Amino acid sequence: MELDFGPAVRDFRQELRDWLADHLVGEFAEHRGVGGPTDGAAWEVRLAWDRELSAGNWLGVGWPREYGGRGLGLVEEIVFEYEYARANAPYRATVNALDLLGPMLLKAGTETQRKRFLPPILGVEELWGQGFSEPGAGSDLASVRTRAALDGDQWVVDGQKVWTSFGLHADWLYVLTRTDPDSRRHKGLTMLLVPARQPGVEIRPIRNLAGQDEFAEVFLSGARTGADMVVGEVGEGWRTAMATLGIERGTTLLPQQLGFEREAEALIELARRRGALDDPMLRGRIVDAWISVRIMRTTNLRTIGELTAGRTPGAQATTAKLYASTRHQRLGHLAMELAGPAGQIVGEDYGLDTRQRSFLLSLAETIYGGSSEIQRNIIGEQLLGLPKEPRP
Amino acid sequence: MDLTFSEEQDELRKVVRSFLGKYSGEPDVRRLADDPRGYDLVVWRRMAAELGLQGLAVPEEYGGSGFGYVELGIVFEEAGRALLGGPYFATVALAAEALLRCDDERARADLLPGIAAGSTVATLALTEDGGRWDERGIGLTATGGPDGWRLTGAKTYVPDGHLADLLLVAARTPSGISLLAVDAGAPGMVRTPLATLDQTRKQARVEFTDTPARLLGTEGTAWPVLERTLATASVLLAAEQAGGAAAALDAAVGYARIRVQYGRAIGSFQGIKHKCADMLVEIESARSAAYGGLWALEAGDETEIAVAAALAQTFCSEAFTKVAGDNIQVHGGIGFTWEHPAHLYFKRAKSSEVLLGTPSYHRELLATRLGI
Ligand SMILES: Cc1cc2nc3c(=O)[nH]c(=O)nc-3n(C[C@H](O)[C@H](O)[C@H](O)COP(=O)(O)OP(=O)(O)OC[C@H]3O[C@@H](n4cnc5c(N)ncnc54)[C@H](O)[C@@H]3O)c2cc1C
């Protein structure tokens, strides 16, 4: 389906299509479709691609011009994602800064913070990591223990963060800290921007099940950052964190899900080549895979329709993540089945092909950004109004 | 094309919901389930006179109000929610649509105004003893002669076939599949109501012996018309299924909030809470499937309509059955009783699943249409 938002947007789309046709060539073209929100494959090439996008002024389409963005609206942002997915360009390496921190600063940051941080994000000069989770605070994020205390005009941060996506590449971290040592749960938390390259910060890779050093654990011992590096209010970090998670569960899923459509198409192509379409059982499952990606798209379009009409998105905006992550995993299993015995052979140094990588990494989609169980709690309690879990 | 509902459309939903709340509440649904006619003539007339529901998507030149499929879909979603019984689906989603699609301006001008006015109950007689929804399932024959066309053979599983004033019959003629109209009371037509598992949706067997009929459009050209009619009806049925599923979830959630076991409301247990959440995921996905179909109908791209319709039927059939079954589970023993409405939704789900062809059939249609 073509999204048509009128002539002005049509020009924008054409400009983008032309630009992509001219620039998505050579090495970049060879890396079509590579990467994902937790897939660090071909990192250097993708970073170079992000710089290419930056040079073309395509990062931050909806961000204000004063920070280096294009100053366009939600509609253009959406068109950008659709066209980007259509071209199957490499997954943007700077997703953390572009899709999470940037919008958070635009929403809750100070003017000084925006001026300081947004342009280098769009210039691909500074990369960011999200420091929320801790060994003892995953789903139960309100139990973070990383402490921060003011020492003169600086915060001093101590604690440990874990599962920081692309943490090894981070120049900066946005960290959820406890600034009131006597506080419990979501009270007394503060969101801090902390430089990652300093003696008080040690970042160690953690190897994921696909063999990548994609995420990391972060040790903060006497790490320092300025008193002005608080996003939102001191003690109100929970609210800031929730806003980011809201963004994470919403818009960042869009490009990813558009990518799933390609996987479904590739799967059908593979099935055709292998003669698997003659098997009625497989045929049925293949059609179901196609149905599920089509439903993801329509669900997204519903949300987009509501957003662009200035309405509050309905329940589908919340259920979309659960549906997509579950169905994508099913698609992955089917792709592996279609690959047959060949699917179990990997390259040198545990080198995975696109399908194997996507299949294995899809297991994370029901964990990060709020696990499926947490999603079900949210849907049950916030959308359906069922009673909360009794808490001790 | 709009990807969300307008204020007018929201208003239509509200009006229809409140109307059906008044006239298709549980006691009405049960009463009509026991009534062989299955509908209330007075309510039927009010649906036409006050809300214009029968003629909603019928063009103004034929006495309708000329709205689009999105509006019609909203009505069907609400009808599904309220388990509206009676011949609305047969008349509007099947018969009116077949008339609109067939190449016969005179028949449209003759027959559609009665439908829009609520004075004609109509249906489409397609399936036969084989229970097939494809072209090859049509064996009943029509023969043309100097004094017009005559039908011989039998149709069965005809929705509301026992009470329709007008039956559109798919028949085999020397040059292919043709569509013919038969009026109630035509000689040689015997109609037998069938006892249905889902008592809210009536069916009949209709036998024809040399029954006079009126040919619609050109002889032998009706299959594409029927196929397109079935595509539209598939999407509207999908909307109805999504609405039915939403009502089943409402019931489950309502009960999960108040039923106490082990000293807490059962909805606070994840086993139940998560089941309800999964039901909502199914419903929202079913809505997407159905709305995608409505958008396709609105846009009028035939390839897209064929695909979206098969998708909607495959997905929404399974989703409604799953959700309606889960609703019974959430209710425990009470959900298994005749007194509780849960089984009404479950049976409606099961009957809707086969009303226009099973999910496997639609899955295969989709595969073919996608070239898989
Ligand atoms: C690939 C990847 C990338 C990530 N990137 C980042 C990042 O960049 N920054 C960051 O801060 N974090 C990141 N995370 C962390 C992620 O947010 C957490 O893993 C997630 O919130 C789950 O926490 P946990 O791993 O501690 O699991 P736990 O919370 O220990 O959960 C274990 C299991 O118990 C279930 N469970 C927990 N609580 C409940 C409950 N109340 N009811 C029912 N079931 C429950 C969970 O669903 C899960 O199945 C990433 C994770 C992954 C896998």
GROMACS .gro file of C-alpha atoms in nm, chain B residues 49-195:
model
  147
  441ALA     CA    1  -3.660   0.365   0.862
  442GLU     CA    2  -3.471   0.523   1.152
  443LEU     CA    3  -3.110   0.431   1.078
  444GLY     CA    4  -3.114   0.334   0.712
  445LEU     CA    5  -2.896   0.034   0.786
  446GLN     CA    6  -3.016  -0.191   0.503
  447GLY     CA    7  -2.945   0.075   0.245
  448LEU     CA    8  -2.638   0.226   0.404
  449ALA     CA    9  -2.402   0.135   0.122
  450VAL     CA   10  -2.668   0.119  -0.150
  451PRO     CA   11  -2.624   0.411  -0.391
  452GLU     CA   12  -2.877   0.691  -0.358
  453GLU     CA   13  -3.019   0.626  -0.706
  454TYR     CA   14  -3.150   0.293  -0.573
  455GLY     CA   15  -3.296   0.435  -0.258
  456GLY     CA   16  -2.994   0.392  -0.034
  457SER     CA   17  -2.779   0.650   0.138
  458GLY     CA   18  -2.463   0.585  -0.061
  459PHE     CA   19  -2.213   0.550   0.220
  460GLY     CA   20  -1.903   0.339   0.178
  461TYR     CA   21  -1.782   0.005   0.301
  462VAL     CA   22  -1.609   0.150   0.602
  463GLU     CA   23  -1.947   0.264   0.735
  464LEU     CA   24  -2.097  -0.073   0.654
  465GLY     CA   25  -1.809  -0.243   0.827
  466ILE     CA   26  -1.874  -0.040   1.140
  467VAL     CA   27  -2.235  -0.159   1.140
  468PHE     CA   28  -2.130  -0.521   1.100
  469GLU     CA   29  -1.875  -0.489   1.379
  470GLU     CA   30  -2.151  -0.363   1.605
  471ALA     CA   31  -2.393  -0.629   1.481
  472GLY     CA   32  -2.137  -0.893   1.572
  473ARG     CA   33  -2.091  -0.741   1.914
  474ALA     CA   34  -2.466  -0.757   1.974
  475LEU     CA   35  -2.509  -1.101   1.814
  476LEU     CA   36  -2.771  -0.947   1.593
  477GLY     CA   37  -2.984  -1.229   1.456
  478GLY     CA   38  -3.193  -1.229   1.145
  479PRO     CA   39  -3.137  -1.163   0.780
  480TYR     CA   40  -2.918  -0.852   0.792
  481PHE     CA   41  -2.607  -1.032   0.675
  482ALA     CA   42  -2.791  -1.228   0.404
  483THR     CA   43  -2.975  -0.923   0.277
  484VAL     CA   44  -2.703  -0.662   0.290
  485ALA     CA   45  -2.368  -0.840   0.269
  486LEU     CA   46  -2.477  -1.105   0.020
  487ALA     CA   47  -2.788  -1.017  -0.180
  488ALA     CA   48  -2.754  -0.639  -0.211
  489GLU     CA   49  -2.389  -0.676  -0.292
  490ALA     CA   50  -2.456  -0.940  -0.562
  491LEU     CA   51  -2.714  -0.711  -0.719
  492LEU     CA   52  -2.473  -0.419  -0.713
  493ARG     CA   53  -2.202  -0.626  -0.877
  494CYS     CA   54  -2.408  -0.793  -1.146
  495ASP     CA   55  -2.433  -0.639  -1.484
  496ASP     CA   56  -2.806  -0.568  -1.481
  497GLU     CA   57  -2.916  -0.210  -1.438
  498ARG     CA   58  -3.287  -0.296  -1.457
  499ALA     CA   59  -3.264  -0.556  -1.184
  500ARG     CA   60  -3.080  -0.309  -0.962
  501ALA     CA   61  -3.345  -0.046  -1.018
  502ASP     CA   62  -3.622  -0.301  -0.953
  503LEU     CA   63  -3.482  -0.483  -0.654
  504LEU     CA   64  -3.248  -0.262  -0.454
  505PRO     CA   65  -3.500   0.001  -0.341
  506GLY     CA   66  -3.704  -0.267  -0.160
  507ILE     CA   67  -3.392  -0.385   0.019
  508ALA     CA   68  -3.294  -0.033   0.117
  509ALA     CA   69  -3.645   0.042   0.239
  510GLY     CA   70  -3.646  -0.266   0.461
  511SER     CA   71  -3.944  -0.417   0.280
  512THR     CA   72  -3.743  -0.691   0.110
  513VAL     CA   73  -3.553  -0.960   0.293
  514ALA     CA   74  -3.314  -1.118   0.049
  515THR     CA   75  -3.047  -1.384   0.037
  516LEU     CA   76  -2.798  -1.556  -0.185
  517ALA     CA   77  -2.842  -1.929  -0.252
  518LEU     CA   78  -2.503  -2.061  -0.350
  519THR     CA   79  -2.404  -2.377  -0.163
  520GLU     CA   80  -2.541  -2.720  -0.226
  521ASP     CA   81  -2.518  -3.058  -0.057
  522GLY     CA   82  -2.143  -3.066  -0.117
  523GLY     CA   83  -2.109  -2.753   0.098
  524ARG     CA   84  -1.859  -2.597  -0.142
  525TRP     CA   85  -1.808  -2.229  -0.203
  526ASP     CA   86  -1.633  -2.255  -0.536
  527GLU     CA   87  -1.762  -2.257  -0.887
  528ARG     CA   88  -1.749  -2.635  -0.913
  529GLY     CA   89  -1.985  -2.673  -0.620
  530ILE     CA   90  -2.270  -2.535  -0.828
  531GLY     CA   91  -2.480  -2.816  -0.979
  532LEU     CA   92  -2.830  -2.672  -0.981
  533THR     CA   93  -2.936  -2.605  -1.337
  534ALA     CA   94  -3.127  -2.328  -1.504
  535THR     CA   95  -3.277  -2.370  -1.846
  536GLY     CA   96  -3.399  -2.095  -2.069
  537GLY     CA   97  -3.711  -2.131  -2.280
  538PRO     CA   98  -3.965  -1.922  -2.464
  539ASP     CA   99  -4.149  -1.846  -2.139
  540GLY     CA  100  -3.833  -1.756  -1.945
  541TRP     CA  101  -3.588  -1.933  -1.719
  542ARG     CA  102  -3.660  -2.229  -1.490
  543LEU     CA  103  -3.458  -2.378  -1.204
  544THR     CA  104  -3.425  -2.741  -1.105
  545GLY     CA  105  -3.213  -2.870  -0.819
  546ALA     CA  106  -3.147  -2.794  -0.456
  547LYS     CA  107  -2.958  -2.537  -0.253
  548THR     CA  108  -2.878  -2.582   0.109
  549TYR     CA  109  -2.722  -2.395   0.403
  550VAL     CA  110  -2.893  -2.091   0.254
  551PRO     CA  111  -2.880  -1.813   0.514
  552ASP     CA  112  -3.236  -1.712   0.604
  553GLY     CA  113  -3.350  -1.901   0.295
  554HIS     CA  114  -3.679  -2.001   0.460
  555LEU     CA  115  -3.803  -1.647   0.500
  556ALA     CA  116  -3.637  -1.440   0.227
  557ASP     CA  117  -3.871  -1.249  -0.004
  558LEU     CA  118  -3.608  -1.262  -0.272
  559LEU     CA  119  -3.357  -1.537  -0.342
  560LEU     CA  120  -3.061  -1.489  -0.574
  561VAL     CA  121  -2.973  -1.833  -0.698
  562ALA     CA  122  -2.644  -1.940  -0.852
  563ALA     CA  123  -2.711  -2.189  -1.126
  564ARG     CA  124  -2.537  -2.375  -1.403
  565THR     CA  125  -2.654  -2.290  -1.753
  566PRO     CA  126  -2.521  -2.412  -2.089
  567SER     CA  127  -2.273  -2.126  -2.106
  568GLY     CA  128  -2.150  -2.131  -1.747
  569ILE     CA  129  -2.259  -1.996  -1.411
  570SER     CA  130  -2.555  -1.762  -1.404
  571LEU     CA  131  -2.738  -1.577  -1.134
  572LEU     CA  132  -3.117  -1.580  -1.119
  573ALA     CA  133  -3.372  -1.415  -0.897
  574VAL     CA  134  -3.665  -1.603  -0.749
  575ASP     CA  135  -3.948  -1.449  -0.552
  576ALA     CA  136  -4.097  -1.602  -0.242
  577GLY     CA  137  -4.402  -1.805  -0.338
  578ALA     CA  138  -4.264  -1.901  -0.679
  579PRO     CA  139  -4.417  -2.230  -0.793
  580GLY     CA  140  -4.207  -2.542  -0.748
  581MET     CA  141  -3.998  -2.394  -0.467
  582VAL     CA  142  -4.000  -2.583  -0.136
  583ARG     CA  143  -3.817  -2.431   0.159
  584THR     CA  144  -3.728  -2.627   0.469
  585PRO     CA  145  -3.572  -2.457   0.772
  586LEU     CA  146  -3.266  -2.638   0.908
  587ALA     CA  147  -3.205  -2.673   1.279
   0.00000   0.00000   0.00000
